[in-house]
CSV table of C-alpha atoms in Angstrom, one decimal:
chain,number,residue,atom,x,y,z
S,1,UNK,CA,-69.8,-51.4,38.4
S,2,UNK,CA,-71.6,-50.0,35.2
S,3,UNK,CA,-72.5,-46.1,35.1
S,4,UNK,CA,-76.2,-47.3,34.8
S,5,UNK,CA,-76.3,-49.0,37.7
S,6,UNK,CA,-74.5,-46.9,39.9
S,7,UNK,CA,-76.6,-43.8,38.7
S,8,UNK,CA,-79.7,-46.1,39.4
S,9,UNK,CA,-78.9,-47.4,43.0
S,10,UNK,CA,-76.2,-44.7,44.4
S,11,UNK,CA,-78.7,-42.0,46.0
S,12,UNK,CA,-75.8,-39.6,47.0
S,13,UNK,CA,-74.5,-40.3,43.1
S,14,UNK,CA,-77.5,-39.0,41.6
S,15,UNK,CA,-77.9,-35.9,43.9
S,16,UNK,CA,-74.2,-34.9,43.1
S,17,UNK,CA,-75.2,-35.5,39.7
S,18,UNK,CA,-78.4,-33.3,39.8
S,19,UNK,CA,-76.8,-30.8,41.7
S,20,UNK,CA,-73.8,-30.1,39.1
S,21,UNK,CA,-76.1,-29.7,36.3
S,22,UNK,CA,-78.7,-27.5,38.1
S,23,UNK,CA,-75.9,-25.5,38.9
S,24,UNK,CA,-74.5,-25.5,35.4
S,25,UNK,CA,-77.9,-24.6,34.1
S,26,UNK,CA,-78.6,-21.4,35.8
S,27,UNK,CA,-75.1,-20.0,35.6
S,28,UNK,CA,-75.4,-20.8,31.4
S,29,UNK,CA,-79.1,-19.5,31.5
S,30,UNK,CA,-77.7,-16.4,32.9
S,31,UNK,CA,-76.1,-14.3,30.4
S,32,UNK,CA,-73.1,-12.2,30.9
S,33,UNK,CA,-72.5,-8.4,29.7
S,34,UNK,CA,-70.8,-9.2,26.8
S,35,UNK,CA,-73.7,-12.1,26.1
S,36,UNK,CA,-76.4,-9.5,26.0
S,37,UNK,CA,-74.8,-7.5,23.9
S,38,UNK,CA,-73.9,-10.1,21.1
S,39,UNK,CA,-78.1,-11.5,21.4
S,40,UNK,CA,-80.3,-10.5,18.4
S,41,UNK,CA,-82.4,-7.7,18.8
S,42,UNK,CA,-85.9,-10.0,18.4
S,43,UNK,CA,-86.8,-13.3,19.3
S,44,UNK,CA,-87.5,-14.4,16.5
S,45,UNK,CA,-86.1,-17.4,14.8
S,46,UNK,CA,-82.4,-17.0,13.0
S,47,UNK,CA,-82.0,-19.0,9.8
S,48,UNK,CA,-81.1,-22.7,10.0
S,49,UNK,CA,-77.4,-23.7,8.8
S,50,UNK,CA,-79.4,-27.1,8.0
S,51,UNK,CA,-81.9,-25.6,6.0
S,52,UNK,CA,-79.1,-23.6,4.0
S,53,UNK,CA,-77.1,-26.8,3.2
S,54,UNK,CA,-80.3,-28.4,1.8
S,55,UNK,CA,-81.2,-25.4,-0.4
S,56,UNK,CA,-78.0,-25.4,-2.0
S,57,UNK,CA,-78.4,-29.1,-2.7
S,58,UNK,CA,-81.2,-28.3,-4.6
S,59,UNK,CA,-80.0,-25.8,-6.1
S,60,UNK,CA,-77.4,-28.3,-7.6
S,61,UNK,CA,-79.8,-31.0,-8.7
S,62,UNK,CA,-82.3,-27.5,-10.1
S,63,UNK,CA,-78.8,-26.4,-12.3
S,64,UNK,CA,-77.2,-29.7,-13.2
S,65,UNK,CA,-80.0,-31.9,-13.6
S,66,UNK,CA,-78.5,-33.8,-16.3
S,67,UNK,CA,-75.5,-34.9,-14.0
S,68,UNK,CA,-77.1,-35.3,-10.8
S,69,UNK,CA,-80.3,-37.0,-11.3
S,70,UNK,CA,-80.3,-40.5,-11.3
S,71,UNK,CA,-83.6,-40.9,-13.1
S,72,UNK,CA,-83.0,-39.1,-16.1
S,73,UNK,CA,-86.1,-39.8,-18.3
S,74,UNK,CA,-87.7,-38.0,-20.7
S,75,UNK,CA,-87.9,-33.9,-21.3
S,76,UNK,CA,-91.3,-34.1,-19.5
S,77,UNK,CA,-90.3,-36.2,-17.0
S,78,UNK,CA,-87.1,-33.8,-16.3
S,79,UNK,CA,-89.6,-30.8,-16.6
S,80,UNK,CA,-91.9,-32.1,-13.8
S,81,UNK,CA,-89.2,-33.1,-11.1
S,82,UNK,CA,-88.0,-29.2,-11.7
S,83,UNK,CA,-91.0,-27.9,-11.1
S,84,UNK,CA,-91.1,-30.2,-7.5
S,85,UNK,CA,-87.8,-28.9,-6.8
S,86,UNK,CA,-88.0,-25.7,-8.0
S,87,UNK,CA,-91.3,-25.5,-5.4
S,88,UNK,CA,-89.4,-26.8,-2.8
S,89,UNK,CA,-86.5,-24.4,-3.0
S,90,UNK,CA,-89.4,-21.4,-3.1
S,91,UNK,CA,-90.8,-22.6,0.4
S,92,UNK,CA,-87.5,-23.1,1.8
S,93,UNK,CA,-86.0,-19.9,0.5
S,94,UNK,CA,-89.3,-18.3,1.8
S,95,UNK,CA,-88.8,-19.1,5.3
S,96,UNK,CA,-84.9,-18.5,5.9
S,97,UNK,CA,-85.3,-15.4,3.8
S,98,UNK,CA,-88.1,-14.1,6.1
S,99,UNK,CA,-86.3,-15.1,9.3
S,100,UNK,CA,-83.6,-12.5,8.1
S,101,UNK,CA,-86.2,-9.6,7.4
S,102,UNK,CA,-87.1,-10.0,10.3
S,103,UNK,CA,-84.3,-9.9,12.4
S,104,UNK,CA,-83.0,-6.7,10.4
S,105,UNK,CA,-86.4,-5.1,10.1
S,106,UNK,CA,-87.0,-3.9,14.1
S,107,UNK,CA,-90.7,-3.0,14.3
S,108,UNK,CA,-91.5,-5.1,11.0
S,109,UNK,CA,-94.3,-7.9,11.9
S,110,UNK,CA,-93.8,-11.3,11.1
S,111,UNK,CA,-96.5,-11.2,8.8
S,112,UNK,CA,-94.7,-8.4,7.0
S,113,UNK,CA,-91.5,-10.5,6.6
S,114,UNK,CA,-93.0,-13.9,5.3
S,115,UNK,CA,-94.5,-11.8,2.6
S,116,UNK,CA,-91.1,-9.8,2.2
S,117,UNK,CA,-89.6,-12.9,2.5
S,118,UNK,CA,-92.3,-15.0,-0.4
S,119,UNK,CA,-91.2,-11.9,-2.9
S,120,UNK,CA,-87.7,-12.2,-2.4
S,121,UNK,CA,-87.6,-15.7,-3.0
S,122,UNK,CA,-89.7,-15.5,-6.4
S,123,UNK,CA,-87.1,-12.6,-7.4
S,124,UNK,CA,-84.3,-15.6,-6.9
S,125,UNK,CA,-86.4,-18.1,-8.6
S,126,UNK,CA,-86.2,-16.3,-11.5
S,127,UNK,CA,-82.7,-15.6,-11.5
S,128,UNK,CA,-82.0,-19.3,-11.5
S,129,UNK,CA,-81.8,-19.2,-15.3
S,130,UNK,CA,-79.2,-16.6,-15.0
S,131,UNK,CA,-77.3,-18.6,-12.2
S,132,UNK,CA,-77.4,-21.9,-14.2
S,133,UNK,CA,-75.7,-19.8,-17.4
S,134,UNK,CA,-72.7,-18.3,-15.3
S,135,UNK,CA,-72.0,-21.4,-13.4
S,136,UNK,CA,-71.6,-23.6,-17.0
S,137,UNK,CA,-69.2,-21.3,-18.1
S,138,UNK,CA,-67.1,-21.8,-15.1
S,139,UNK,CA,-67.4,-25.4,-15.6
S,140,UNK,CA,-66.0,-24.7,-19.1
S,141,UNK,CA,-63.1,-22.7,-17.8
S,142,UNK,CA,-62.3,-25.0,-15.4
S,143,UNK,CA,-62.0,-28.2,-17.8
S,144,UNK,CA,-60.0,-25.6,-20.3
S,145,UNK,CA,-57.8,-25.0,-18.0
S,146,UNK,CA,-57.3,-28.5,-16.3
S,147,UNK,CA,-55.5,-31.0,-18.5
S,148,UNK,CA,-56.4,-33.6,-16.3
S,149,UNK,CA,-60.0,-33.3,-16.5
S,150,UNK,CA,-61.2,-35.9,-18.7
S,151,UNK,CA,-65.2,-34.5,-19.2
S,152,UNK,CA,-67.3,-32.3,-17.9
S,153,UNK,CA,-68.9,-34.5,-15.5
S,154,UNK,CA,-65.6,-35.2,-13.4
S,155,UNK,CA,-65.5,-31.2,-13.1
S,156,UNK,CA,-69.1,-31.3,-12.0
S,157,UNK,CA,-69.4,-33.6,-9.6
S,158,UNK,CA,-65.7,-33.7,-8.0
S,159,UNK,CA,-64.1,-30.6,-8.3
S,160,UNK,CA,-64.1,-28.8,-5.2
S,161,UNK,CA,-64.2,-25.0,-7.4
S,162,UNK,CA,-67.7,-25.9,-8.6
S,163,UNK,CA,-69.0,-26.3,-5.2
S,164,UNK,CA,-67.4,-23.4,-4.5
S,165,UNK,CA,-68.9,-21.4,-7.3
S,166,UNK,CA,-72.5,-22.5,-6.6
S,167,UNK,CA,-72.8,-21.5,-3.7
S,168,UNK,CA,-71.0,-17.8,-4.5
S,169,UNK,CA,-73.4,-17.5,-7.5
S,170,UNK,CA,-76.7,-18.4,-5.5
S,171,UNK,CA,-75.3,-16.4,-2.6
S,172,UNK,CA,-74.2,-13.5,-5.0
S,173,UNK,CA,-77.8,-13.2,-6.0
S,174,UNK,CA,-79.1,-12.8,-2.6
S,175,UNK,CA,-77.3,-10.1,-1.6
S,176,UNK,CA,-78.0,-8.3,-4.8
S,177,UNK,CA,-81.1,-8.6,-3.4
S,178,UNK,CA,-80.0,-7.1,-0.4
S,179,UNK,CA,-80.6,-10.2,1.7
S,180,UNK,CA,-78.7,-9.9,5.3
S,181,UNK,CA,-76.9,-12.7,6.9
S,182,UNK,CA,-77.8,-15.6,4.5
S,183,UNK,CA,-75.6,-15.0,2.1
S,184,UNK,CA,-72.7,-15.0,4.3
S,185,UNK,CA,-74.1,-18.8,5.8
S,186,UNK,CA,-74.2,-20.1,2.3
S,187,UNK,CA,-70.7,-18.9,1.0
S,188,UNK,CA,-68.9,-19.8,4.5
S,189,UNK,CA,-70.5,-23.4,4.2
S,190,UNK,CA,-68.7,-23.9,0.8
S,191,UNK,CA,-65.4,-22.2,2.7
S,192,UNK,CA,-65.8,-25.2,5.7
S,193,UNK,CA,-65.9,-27.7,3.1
S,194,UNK,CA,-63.8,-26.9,0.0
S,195,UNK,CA,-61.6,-24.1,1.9
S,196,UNK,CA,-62.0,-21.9,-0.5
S,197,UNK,CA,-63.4,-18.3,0.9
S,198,UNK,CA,-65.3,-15.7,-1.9
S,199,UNK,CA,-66.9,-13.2,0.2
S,200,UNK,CA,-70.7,-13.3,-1.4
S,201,UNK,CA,-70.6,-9.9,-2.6
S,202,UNK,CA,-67.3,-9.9,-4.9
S,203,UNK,CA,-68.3,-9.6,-7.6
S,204,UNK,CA,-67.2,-12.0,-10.1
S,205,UNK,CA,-67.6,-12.6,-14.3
S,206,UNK,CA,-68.1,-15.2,-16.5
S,207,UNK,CA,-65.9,-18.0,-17.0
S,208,UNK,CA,-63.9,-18.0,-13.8
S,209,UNK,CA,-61.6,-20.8,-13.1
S,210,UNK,CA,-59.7,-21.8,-10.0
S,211,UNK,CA,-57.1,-24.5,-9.9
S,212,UNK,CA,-57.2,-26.9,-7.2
S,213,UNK,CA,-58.6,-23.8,-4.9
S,214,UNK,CA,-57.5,-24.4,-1.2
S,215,UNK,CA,-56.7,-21.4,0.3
S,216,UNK,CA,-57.8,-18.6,-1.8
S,217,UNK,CA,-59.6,-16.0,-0.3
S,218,UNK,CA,-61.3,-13.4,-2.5
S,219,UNK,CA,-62.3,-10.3,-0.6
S,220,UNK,CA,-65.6,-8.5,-0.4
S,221,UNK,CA,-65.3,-5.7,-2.8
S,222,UNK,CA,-63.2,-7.6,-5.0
S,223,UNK,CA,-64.2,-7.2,-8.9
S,224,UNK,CA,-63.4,-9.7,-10.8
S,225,UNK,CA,-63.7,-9.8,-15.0
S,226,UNK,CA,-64.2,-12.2,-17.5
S,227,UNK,CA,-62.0,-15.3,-18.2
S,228,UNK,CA,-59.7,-15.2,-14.8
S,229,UNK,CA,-57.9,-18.5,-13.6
S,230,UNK,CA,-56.4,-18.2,-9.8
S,231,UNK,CA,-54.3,-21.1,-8.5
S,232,UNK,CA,-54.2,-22.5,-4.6
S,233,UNK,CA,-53.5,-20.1,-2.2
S,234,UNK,CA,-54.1,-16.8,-4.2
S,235,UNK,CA,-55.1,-14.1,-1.9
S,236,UNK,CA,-57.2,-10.8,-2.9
S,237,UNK,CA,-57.4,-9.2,0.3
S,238,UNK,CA,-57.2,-5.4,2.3
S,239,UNK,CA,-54.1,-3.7,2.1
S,240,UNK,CA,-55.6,-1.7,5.2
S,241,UNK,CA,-58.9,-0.4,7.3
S,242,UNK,CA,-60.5,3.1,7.4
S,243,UNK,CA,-62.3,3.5,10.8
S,244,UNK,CA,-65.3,5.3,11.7
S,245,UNK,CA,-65.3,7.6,15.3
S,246,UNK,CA,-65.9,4.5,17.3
S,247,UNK,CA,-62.8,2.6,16.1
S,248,UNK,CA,-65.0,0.2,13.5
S,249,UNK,CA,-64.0,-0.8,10.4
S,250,UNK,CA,-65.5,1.5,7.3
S,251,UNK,CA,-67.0,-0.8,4.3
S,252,UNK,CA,-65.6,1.0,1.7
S,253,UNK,CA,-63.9,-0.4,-1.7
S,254,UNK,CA,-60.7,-1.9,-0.4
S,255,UNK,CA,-59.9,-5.3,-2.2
S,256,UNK,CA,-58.1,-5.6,-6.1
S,257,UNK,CA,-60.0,-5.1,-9.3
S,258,UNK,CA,-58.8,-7.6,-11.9
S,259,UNK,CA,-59.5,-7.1,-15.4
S,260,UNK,CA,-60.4,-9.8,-17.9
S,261,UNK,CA,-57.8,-12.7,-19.0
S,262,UNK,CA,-56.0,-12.6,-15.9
S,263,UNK,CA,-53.9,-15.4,-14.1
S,264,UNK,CA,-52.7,-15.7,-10.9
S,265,UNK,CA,-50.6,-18.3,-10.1
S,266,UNK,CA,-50.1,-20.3,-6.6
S,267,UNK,CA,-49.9,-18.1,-3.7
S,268,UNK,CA,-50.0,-14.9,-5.1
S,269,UNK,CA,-50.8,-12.0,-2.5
S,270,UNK,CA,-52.4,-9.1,-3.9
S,271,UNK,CA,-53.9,-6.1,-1.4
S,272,UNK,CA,-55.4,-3.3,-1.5
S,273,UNK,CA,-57.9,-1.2,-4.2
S,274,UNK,CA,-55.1,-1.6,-7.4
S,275,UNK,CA,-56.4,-2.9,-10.6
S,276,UNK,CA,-54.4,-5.3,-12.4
S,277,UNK,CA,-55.1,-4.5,-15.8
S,278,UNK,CA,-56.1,-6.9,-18.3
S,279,UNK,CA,-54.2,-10.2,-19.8
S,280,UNK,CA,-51.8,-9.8,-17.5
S,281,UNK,CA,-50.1,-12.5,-15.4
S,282,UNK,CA,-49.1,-12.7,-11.8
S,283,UNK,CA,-46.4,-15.1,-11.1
S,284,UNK,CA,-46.1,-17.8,-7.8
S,285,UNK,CA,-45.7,-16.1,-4.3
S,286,UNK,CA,-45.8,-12.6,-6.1
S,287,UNK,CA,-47.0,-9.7,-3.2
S,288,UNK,CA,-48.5,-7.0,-4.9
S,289,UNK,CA,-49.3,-3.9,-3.6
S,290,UNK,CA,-49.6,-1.4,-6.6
S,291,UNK,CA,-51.8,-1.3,-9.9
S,292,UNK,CA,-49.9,-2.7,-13.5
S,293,UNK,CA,-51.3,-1.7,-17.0
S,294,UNK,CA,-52.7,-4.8,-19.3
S,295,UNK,CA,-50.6,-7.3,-20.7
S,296,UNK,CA,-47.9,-6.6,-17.7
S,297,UNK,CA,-46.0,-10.0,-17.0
S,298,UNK,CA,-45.1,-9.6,-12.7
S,299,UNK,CA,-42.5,-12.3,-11.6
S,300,UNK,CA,-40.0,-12.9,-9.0
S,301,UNK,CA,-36.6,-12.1,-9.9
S,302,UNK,CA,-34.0,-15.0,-9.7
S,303,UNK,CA,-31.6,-14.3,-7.1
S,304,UNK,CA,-29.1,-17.0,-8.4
S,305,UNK,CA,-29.1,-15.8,-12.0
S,306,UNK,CA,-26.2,-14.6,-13.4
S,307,UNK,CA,-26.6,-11.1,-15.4
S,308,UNK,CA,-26.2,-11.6,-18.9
């Protein structure tokens, strides 16, 4: 017999039924210790993980209009879809923005954070020009770097780094605007889908490349300069934790500061607050624990070479 028609016509069926899930119910509407203790502090609404993946869509089709819109057209006819999108990513900004402030700001009306939030967002809107710049150089360093790229639209619309790197630089942005939790949504959407992890508030320089990019993870307080090319599985991380009375973790500068006209090759591991000075490069599966002056070359020893 069909589930439908045994739920339909079996009375003792649908009272099991109904009792399981009232039962359920109450026990998930009742929230443990630990529960209440995790709950935001308002109840307000949070910011939508939906809403953050369309934004940074738009922000795509706002900074690469020329690759991603279908339409093309004529200079006006570019200028007015920008100004539609450009609108739309004001409103949406707006809102998530606002949601934030709000859930920080204890004792802040909502009123008070839709208008924090409206000012915020026209503070990014006007950085866009500044996020569009940095994010073509990438491209550039990423097709120098890449035999295999045949244009700049394969690096655009395929390669994983760029999705990467938009959302860093859009979510870079908000936090220098000292945005709270938003930031962290965007980057970690790009981390889900391209597995590449930049902490939003590294702070990174102009033409940065990263090769093929799975598993790099780029720390919080990292600073990165101009012109640096990391390879898969390059780690920036903490060397170690300082903790506060109560056993937390401090923020305090704790990840690597890499000079301009670096490389780091596939798998590197370098920890801790060193600065790896510039044009240097760091060889394959290299751990690195200690700052080296410019132009230092740091590779693994052969074990199986004979001394000369």
């Amino acid at each position: 017999m069909e589930y439908d028609q045994l739920y339909s016509t079996h009375s003792d069926a649908t009272r099991k039924v109904g009792a399981v899930i009232q039962k359920t119910v109450e026990e998930l509407s009742n929230p443990s210790k630990i529960e209440l203790n995790m709950m935001p502090a308002s109840r307000g609404p949070l910011p939508s993980v939906e809403a953050v993946r369309e934004i940074v869509e738009l922000v795509k089709t706002i900074v690469f209009p020329e690759f991603l819109d279908r339409l093309r057209g004529t200079r006006t006819m570019l200028e007015a879809r920008l100004s539609v999108s450009t609108e739309k990513l004001f409103r949406m900004l707006s809102k998530e923005i606002s949601h934030c402030i709000y859930e920080k700001n204890q004792g802040e009306s909502s009123s008070q954070a839709a208008e924090e939030g409206m000012n915020v967002a026209l503070q990014l809107v006007e950085r866009l020009p500044e996020i569009k710049r940095l994010l073509f150089t990438d491209v550039q360093a990423i097709y120098d770097n890449d035999p295999a790229a045949e244009n700049f639209g394969e690096v655009i619309l395929s390669y994983p780094v760029v999705q990467a790197m938009v959302h860093y630089r859009l979510a870079h942005q908000l936090v220098m605007l000292d945005v709270p939790v938003l930031p962290r949504i965007i980057t970690e959407l790009a981390h889900s889908d391209t597995g590449i992890d930049i902490n939003p508030g590294a702070k990174i320089g102009e033409y940065f490349a990263i090769d093929h990019g799975t598993g790099v993870v780029i720390g919080e307080t990292c600073i990165i300069g101009n012109h640096v090319t990391l390879y898969q599985g390059v780690t920036l991380g903490a060397k170690n934790f300082t903790l506060d009375g109560e056993g937390h973790p401090v923020n305090e500068p704790r990840h690597p500061i890499l000079e301009d006209h670096v490389t780091v090759y596939a798998n590197a591991t370098i920890l801790g607050r060193i600065t790896v000075g510039h044009n240097t490069v760091v060889g394959g599966n290299i751990w690195l624990t200690e700052s080296v002056p410019p132009y230092s070359r740091i590779v693994q020893r052969c074990a199986n070479c004979n001394p000369k």
